[in-house]
Short mmCIF file of N, CA and C in Angstrom, two decimals:
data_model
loop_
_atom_site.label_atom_id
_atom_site.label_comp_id
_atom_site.label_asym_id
_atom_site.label_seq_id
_atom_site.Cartn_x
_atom_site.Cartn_y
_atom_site.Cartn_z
N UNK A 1 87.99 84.41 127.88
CA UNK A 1 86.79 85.23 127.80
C UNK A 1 85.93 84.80 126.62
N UNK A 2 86.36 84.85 125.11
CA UNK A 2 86.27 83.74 124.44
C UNK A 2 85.35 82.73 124.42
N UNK A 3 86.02 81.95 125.15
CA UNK A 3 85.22 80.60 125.33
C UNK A 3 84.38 80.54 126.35
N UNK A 4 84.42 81.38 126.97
CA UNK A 4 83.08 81.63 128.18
C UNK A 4 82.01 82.02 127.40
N UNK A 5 82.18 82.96 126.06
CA UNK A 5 80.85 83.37 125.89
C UNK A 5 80.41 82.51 124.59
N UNK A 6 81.16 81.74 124.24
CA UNK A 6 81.30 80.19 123.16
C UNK A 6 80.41 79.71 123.85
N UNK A 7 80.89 79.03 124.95
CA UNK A 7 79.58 78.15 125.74
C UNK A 7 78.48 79.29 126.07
N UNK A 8 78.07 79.97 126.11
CA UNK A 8 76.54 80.23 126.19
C UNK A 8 75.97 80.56 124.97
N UNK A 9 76.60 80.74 123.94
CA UNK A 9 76.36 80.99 122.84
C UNK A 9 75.45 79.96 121.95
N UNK A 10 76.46 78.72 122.48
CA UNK A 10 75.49 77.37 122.27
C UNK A 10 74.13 77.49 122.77
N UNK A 11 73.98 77.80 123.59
CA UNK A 11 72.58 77.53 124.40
C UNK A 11 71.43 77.93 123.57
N UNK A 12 71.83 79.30 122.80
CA UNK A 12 71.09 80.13 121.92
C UNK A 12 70.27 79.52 120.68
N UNK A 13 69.05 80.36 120.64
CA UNK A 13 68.37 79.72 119.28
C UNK A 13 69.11 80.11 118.30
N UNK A 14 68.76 79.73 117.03
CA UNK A 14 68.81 80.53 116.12
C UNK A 14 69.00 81.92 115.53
N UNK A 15 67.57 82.26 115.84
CA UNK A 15 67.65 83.55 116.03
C UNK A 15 68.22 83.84 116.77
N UNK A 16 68.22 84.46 117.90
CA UNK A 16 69.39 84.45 118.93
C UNK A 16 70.89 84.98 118.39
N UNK A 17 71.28 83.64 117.98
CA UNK A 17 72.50 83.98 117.23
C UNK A 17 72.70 84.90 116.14
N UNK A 18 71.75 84.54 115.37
CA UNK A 18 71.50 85.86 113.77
C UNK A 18 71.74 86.97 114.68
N UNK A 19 71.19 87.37 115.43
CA UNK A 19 70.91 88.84 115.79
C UNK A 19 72.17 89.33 116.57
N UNK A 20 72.87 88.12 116.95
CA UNK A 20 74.31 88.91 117.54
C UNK A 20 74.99 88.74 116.48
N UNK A 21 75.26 88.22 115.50
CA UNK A 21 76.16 88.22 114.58
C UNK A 21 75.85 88.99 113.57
N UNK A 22 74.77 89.56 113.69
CA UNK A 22 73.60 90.94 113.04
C UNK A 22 74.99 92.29 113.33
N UNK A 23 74.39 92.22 115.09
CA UNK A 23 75.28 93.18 115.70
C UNK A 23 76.46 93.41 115.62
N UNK A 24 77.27 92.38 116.11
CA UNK A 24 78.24 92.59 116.34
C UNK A 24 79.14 92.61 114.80
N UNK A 25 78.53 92.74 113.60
CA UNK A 25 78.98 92.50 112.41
C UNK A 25 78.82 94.08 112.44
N UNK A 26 77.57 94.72 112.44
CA UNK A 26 77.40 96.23 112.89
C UNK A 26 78.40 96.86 113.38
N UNK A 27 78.66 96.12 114.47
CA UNK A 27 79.37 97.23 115.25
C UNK A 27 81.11 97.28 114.58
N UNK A 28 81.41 95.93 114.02
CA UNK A 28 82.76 95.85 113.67
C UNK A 28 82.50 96.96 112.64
N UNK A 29 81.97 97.01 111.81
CA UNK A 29 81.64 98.05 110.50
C UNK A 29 81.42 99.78 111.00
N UNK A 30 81.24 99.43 111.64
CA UNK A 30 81.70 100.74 112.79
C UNK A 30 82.93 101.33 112.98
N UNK A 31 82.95 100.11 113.79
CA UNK A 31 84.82 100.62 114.38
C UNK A 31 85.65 100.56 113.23
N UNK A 32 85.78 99.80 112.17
CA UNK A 32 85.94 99.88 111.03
C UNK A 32 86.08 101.28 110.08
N UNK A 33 84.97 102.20 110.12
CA UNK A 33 84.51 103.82 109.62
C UNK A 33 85.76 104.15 110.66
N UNK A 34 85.50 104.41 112.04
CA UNK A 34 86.51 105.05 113.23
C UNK A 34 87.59 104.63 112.45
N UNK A 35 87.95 103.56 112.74
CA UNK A 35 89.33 103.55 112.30
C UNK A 35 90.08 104.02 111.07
N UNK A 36 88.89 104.42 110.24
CA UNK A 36 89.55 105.07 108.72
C UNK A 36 89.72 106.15 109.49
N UNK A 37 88.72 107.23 109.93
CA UNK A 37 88.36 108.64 110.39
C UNK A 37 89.95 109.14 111.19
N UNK A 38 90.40 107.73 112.19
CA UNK A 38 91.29 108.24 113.03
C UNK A 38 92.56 108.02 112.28
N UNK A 39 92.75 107.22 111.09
CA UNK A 39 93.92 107.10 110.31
C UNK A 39 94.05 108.82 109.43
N UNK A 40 93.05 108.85 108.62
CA UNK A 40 92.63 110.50 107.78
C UNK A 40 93.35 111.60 108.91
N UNK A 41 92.90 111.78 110.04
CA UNK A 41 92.94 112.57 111.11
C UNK A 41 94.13 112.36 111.01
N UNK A 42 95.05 111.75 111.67
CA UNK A 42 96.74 111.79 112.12
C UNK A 42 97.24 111.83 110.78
N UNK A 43 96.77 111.14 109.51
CA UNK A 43 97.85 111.98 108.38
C UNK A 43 97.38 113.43 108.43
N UNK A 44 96.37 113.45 108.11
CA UNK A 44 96.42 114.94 107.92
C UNK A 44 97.45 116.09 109.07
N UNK A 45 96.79 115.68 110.27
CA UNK A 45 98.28 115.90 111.40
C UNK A 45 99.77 115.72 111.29
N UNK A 46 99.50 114.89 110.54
CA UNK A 46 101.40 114.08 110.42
C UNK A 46 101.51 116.01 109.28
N UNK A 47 101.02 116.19 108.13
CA UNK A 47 101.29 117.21 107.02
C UNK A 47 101.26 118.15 107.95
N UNK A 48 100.45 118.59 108.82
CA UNK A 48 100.64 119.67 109.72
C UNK A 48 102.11 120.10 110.02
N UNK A 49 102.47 118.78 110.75
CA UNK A 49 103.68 118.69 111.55
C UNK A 49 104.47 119.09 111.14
N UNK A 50 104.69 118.59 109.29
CA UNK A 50 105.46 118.29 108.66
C UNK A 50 105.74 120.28 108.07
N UNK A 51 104.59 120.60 107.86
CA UNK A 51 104.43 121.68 107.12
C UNK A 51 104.97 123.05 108.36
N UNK A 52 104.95 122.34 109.46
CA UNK A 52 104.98 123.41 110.57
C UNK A 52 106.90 123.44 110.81
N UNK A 53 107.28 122.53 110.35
CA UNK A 53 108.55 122.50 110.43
C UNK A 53 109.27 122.94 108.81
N UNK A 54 108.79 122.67 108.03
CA UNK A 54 109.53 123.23 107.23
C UNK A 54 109.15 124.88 106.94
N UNK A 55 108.33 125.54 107.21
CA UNK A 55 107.83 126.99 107.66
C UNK A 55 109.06 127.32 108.60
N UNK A 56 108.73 126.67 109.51
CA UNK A 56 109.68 127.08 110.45
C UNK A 56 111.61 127.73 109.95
N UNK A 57 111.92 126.61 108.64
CA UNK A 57 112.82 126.72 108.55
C UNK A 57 113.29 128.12 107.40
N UNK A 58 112.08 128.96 106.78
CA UNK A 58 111.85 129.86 105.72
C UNK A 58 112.01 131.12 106.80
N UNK A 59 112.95 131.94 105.56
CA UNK A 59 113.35 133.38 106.51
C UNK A 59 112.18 134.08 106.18
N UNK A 60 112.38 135.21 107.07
CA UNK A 60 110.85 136.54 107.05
C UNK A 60 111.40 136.99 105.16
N UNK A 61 110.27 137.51 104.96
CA UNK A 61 109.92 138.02 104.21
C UNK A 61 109.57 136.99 102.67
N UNK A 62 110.13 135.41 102.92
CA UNK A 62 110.37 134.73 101.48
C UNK A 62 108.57 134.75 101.30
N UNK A 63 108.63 134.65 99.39
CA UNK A 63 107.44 134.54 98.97
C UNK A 63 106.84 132.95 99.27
N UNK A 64 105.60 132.70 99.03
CA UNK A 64 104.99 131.85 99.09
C UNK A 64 103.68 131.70 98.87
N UNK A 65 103.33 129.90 98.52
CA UNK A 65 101.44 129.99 97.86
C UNK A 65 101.02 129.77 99.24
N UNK A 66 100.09 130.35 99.91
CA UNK A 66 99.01 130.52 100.68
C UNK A 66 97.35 129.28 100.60
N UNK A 67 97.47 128.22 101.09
CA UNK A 67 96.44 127.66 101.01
C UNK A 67 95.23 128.17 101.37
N UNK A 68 94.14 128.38 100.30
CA UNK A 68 92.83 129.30 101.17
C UNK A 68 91.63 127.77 101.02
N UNK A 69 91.73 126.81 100.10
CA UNK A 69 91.13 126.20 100.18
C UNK A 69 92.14 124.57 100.10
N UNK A 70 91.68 123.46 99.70
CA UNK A 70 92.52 122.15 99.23
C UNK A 70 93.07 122.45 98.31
N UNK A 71 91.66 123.14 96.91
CA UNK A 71 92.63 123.42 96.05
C UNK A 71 93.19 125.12 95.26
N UNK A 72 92.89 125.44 96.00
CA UNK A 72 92.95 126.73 95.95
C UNK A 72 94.43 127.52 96.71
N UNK A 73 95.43 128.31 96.06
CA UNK A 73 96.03 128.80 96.28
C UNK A 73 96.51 130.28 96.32
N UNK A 74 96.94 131.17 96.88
CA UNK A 74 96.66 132.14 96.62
C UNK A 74 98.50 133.07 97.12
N UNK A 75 99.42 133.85 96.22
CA UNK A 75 100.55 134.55 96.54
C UNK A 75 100.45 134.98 98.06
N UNK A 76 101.76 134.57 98.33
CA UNK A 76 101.79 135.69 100.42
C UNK A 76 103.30 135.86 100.00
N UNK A 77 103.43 136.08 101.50
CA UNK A 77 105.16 136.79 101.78
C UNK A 77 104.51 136.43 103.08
N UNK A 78 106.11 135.88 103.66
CA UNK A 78 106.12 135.08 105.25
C UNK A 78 106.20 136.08 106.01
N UNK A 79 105.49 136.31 107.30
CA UNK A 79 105.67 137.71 107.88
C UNK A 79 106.55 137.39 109.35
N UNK A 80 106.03 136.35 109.89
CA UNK A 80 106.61 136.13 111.38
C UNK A 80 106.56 134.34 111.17
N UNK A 81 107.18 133.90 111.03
CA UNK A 81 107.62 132.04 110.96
C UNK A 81 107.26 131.59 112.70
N UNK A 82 107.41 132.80 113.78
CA UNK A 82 107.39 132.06 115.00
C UNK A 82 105.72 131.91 115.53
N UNK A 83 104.99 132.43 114.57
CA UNK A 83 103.64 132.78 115.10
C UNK A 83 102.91 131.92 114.23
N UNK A 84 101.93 131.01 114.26
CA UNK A 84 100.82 130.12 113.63
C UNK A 84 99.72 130.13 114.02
N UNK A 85 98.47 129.81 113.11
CA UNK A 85 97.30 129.59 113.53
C UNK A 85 97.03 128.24 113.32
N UNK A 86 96.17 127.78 114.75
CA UNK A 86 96.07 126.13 114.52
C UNK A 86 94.62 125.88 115.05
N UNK A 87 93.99 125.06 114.03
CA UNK A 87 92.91 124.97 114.11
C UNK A 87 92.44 123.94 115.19
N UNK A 88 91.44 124.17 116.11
CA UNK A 88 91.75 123.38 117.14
C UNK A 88 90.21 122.75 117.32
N UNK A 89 89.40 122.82 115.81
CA UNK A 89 88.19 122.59 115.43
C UNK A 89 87.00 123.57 115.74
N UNK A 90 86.27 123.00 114.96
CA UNK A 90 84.76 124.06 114.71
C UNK A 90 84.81 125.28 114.38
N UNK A 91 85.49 125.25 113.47
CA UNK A 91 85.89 126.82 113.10
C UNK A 91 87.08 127.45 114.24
N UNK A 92 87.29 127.01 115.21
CA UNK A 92 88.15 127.64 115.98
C UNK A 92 89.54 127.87 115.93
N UNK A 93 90.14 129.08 116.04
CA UNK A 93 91.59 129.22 115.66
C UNK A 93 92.23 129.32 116.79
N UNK A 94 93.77 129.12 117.39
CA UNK A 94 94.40 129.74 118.47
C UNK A 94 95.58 129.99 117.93
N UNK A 95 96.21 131.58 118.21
CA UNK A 95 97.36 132.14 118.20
C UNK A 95 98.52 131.40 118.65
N UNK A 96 99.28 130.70 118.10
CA UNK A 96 100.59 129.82 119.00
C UNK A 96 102.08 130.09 118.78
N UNK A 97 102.57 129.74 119.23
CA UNK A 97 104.23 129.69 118.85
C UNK A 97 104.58 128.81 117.95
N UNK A 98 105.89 128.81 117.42
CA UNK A 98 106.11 127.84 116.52
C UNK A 98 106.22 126.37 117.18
N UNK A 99 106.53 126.22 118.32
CA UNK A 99 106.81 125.47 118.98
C UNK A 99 106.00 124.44 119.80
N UNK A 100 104.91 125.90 120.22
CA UNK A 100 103.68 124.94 120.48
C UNK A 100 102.79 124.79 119.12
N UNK A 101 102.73 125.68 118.55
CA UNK A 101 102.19 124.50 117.44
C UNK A 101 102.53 122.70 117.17
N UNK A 102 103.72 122.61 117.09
CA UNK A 102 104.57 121.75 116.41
C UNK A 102 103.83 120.62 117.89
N UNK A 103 103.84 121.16 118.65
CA UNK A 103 103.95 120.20 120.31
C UNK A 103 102.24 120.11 120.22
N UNK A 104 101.61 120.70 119.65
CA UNK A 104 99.67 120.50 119.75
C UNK A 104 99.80 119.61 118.70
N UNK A 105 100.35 119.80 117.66
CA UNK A 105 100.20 118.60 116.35
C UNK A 105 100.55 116.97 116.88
N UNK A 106 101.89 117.15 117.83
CA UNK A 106 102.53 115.72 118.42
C UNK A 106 101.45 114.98 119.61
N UNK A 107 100.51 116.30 119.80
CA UNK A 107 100.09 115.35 121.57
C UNK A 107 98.60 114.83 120.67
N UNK A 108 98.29 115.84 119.83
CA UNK A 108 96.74 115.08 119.12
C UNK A 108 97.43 113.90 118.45
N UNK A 109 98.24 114.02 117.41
CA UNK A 109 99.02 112.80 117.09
C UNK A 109 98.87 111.20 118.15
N UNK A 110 99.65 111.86 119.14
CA UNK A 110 100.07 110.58 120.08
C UNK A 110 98.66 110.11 120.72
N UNK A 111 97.56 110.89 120.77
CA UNK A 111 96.02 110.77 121.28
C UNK A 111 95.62 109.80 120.32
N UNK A 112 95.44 110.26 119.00
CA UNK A 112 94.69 109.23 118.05
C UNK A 112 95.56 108.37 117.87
N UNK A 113 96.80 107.84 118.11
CA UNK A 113 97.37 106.76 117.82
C UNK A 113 97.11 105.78 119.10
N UNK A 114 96.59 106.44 119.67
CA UNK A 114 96.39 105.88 121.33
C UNK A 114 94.47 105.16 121.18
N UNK A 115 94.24 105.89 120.71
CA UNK A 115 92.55 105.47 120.32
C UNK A 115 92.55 104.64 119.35
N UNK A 116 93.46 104.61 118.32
CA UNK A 116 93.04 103.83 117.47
C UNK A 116 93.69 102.58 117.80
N UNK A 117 94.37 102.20 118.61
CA UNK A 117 95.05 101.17 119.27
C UNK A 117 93.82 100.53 119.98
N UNK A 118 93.33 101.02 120.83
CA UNK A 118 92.31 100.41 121.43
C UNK A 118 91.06 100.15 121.00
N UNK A 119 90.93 100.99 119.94
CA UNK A 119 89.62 100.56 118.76
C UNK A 119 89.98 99.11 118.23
N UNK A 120 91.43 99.16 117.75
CA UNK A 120 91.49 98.15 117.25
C UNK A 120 91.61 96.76 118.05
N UNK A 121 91.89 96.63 119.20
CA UNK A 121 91.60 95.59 120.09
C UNK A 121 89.87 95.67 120.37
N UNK A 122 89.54 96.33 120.44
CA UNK A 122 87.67 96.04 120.50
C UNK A 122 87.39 95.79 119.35
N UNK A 123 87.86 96.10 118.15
CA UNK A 123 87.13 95.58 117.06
C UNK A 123 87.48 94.24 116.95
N UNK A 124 89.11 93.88 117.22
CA UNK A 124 89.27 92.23 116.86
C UNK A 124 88.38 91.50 118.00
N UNK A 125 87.95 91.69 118.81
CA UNK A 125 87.00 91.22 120.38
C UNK A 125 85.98 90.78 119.43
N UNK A 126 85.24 92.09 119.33
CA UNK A 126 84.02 92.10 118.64
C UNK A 126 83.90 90.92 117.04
N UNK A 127 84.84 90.98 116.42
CA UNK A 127 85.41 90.24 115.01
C UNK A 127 85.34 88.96 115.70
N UNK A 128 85.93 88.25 116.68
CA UNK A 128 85.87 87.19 117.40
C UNK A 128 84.66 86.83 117.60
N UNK A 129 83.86 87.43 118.45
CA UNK A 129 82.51 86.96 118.57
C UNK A 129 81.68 86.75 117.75
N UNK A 130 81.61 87.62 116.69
CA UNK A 130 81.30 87.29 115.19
C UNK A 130 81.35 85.99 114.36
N UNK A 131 82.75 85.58 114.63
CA UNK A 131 82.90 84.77 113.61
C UNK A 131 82.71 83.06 114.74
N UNK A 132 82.81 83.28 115.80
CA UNK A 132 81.87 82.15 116.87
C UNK A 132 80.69 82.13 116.47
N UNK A 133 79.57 83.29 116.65
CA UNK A 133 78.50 82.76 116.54
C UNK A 133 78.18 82.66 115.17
N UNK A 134 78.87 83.00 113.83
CA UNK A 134 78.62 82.30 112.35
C UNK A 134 79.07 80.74 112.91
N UNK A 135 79.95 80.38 113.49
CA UNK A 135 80.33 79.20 113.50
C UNK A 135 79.20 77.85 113.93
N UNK A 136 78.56 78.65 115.48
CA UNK A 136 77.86 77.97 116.21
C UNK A 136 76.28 77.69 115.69
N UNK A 137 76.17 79.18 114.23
CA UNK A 137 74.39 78.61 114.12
C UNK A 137 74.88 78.17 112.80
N UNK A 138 75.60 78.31 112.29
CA UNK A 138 76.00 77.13 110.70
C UNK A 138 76.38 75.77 111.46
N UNK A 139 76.70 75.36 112.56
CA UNK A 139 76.38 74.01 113.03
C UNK A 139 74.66 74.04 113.56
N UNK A 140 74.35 74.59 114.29
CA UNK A 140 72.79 74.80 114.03
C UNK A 140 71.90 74.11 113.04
N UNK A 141 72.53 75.53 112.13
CA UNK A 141 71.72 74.87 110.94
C UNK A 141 71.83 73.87 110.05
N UNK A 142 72.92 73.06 110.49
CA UNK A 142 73.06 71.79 109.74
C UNK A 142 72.26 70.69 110.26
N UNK A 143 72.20 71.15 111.99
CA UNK A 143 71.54 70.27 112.92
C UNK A 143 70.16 70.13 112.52
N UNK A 144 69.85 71.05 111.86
CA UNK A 144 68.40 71.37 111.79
C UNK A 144 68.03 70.78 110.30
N UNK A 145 68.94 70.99 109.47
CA UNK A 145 68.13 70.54 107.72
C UNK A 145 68.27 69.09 107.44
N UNK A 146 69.10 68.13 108.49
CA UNK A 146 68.55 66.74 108.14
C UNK A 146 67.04 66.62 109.31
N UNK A 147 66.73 67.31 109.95
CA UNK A 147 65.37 67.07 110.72
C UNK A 147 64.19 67.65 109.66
N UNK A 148 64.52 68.64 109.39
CA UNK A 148 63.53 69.04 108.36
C UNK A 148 63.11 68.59 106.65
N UNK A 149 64.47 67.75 106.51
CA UNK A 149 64.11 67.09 105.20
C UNK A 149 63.43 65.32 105.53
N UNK A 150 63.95 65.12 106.76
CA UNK A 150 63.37 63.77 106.56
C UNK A 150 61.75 64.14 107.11
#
């Protein structure tokens, strides 16, 4: 696939080429951002997981700090370990079990590890084509500066 779009690539002016290697430098810097966003996302999930299981393992009534903000903490007492709230975005909360909590944390988990898999095969695609057409107009332009100096 590659080398199919190698050979037409040649065909291309100059410009031409700048402007896909414009792009497609764009777009890698892109998928690039995604791919931080979807790494941030599943740790933060992975602490979920993590946090949903060791809750799990605290009897009713033990004390504990209460996260109200990142850094902000605030005294509780555990009331029901089988009941959680899980944020399921935009402000939105849902009432769950301990269990399905733990099982919503694993399937978003296994989702973004699934996306970012395939981000990362389009970005190396995209990275490929990139570094062809730097290749093809820096022969270009070599073609071009002994015509223009003599």
């Amino acid at each position: 696939m590659a080398s199919s779009k190698g050979g037409g690539m040649e065909k291309m002016s100059v410009e031409q080429l700048k402007a896909i290697k414009e792009q497609t430098d764009l777009e890698v810097n892109l998928l690039q951002d995604s791919l931080n966003n979807i790494r941030t996302a599943t740790s933060r999930l992975e602490s979920a997981s993590t946090a949903l299981h060791d809750l799990s393992l605290r009897p009713q009534g033990a004390k504990m700090l209460v996260p109200l903000t990142a850094s902000l903490y605030v005294p509780g007492t555990l009331d029901d370990a089988q009941k959680v709230l899980v944020d399921i975005g935009t402000g939105y909360f849902v009432e769950k079990t301990m269990d399905e909590g733990k099982d919503y944390c694993e399937r978003k988990i296994n989702l973004l590890k699934s996306n970012f898999d395939q981000l990362i095969e389009v970005a190396t695609k995209k990275k490929t084509i990139s570094d062809e057409a730097a290749v093809i107009l820096q022969a270009k332009l070599k073609q071009l500066a002994p015509a223009s100096s003599s």
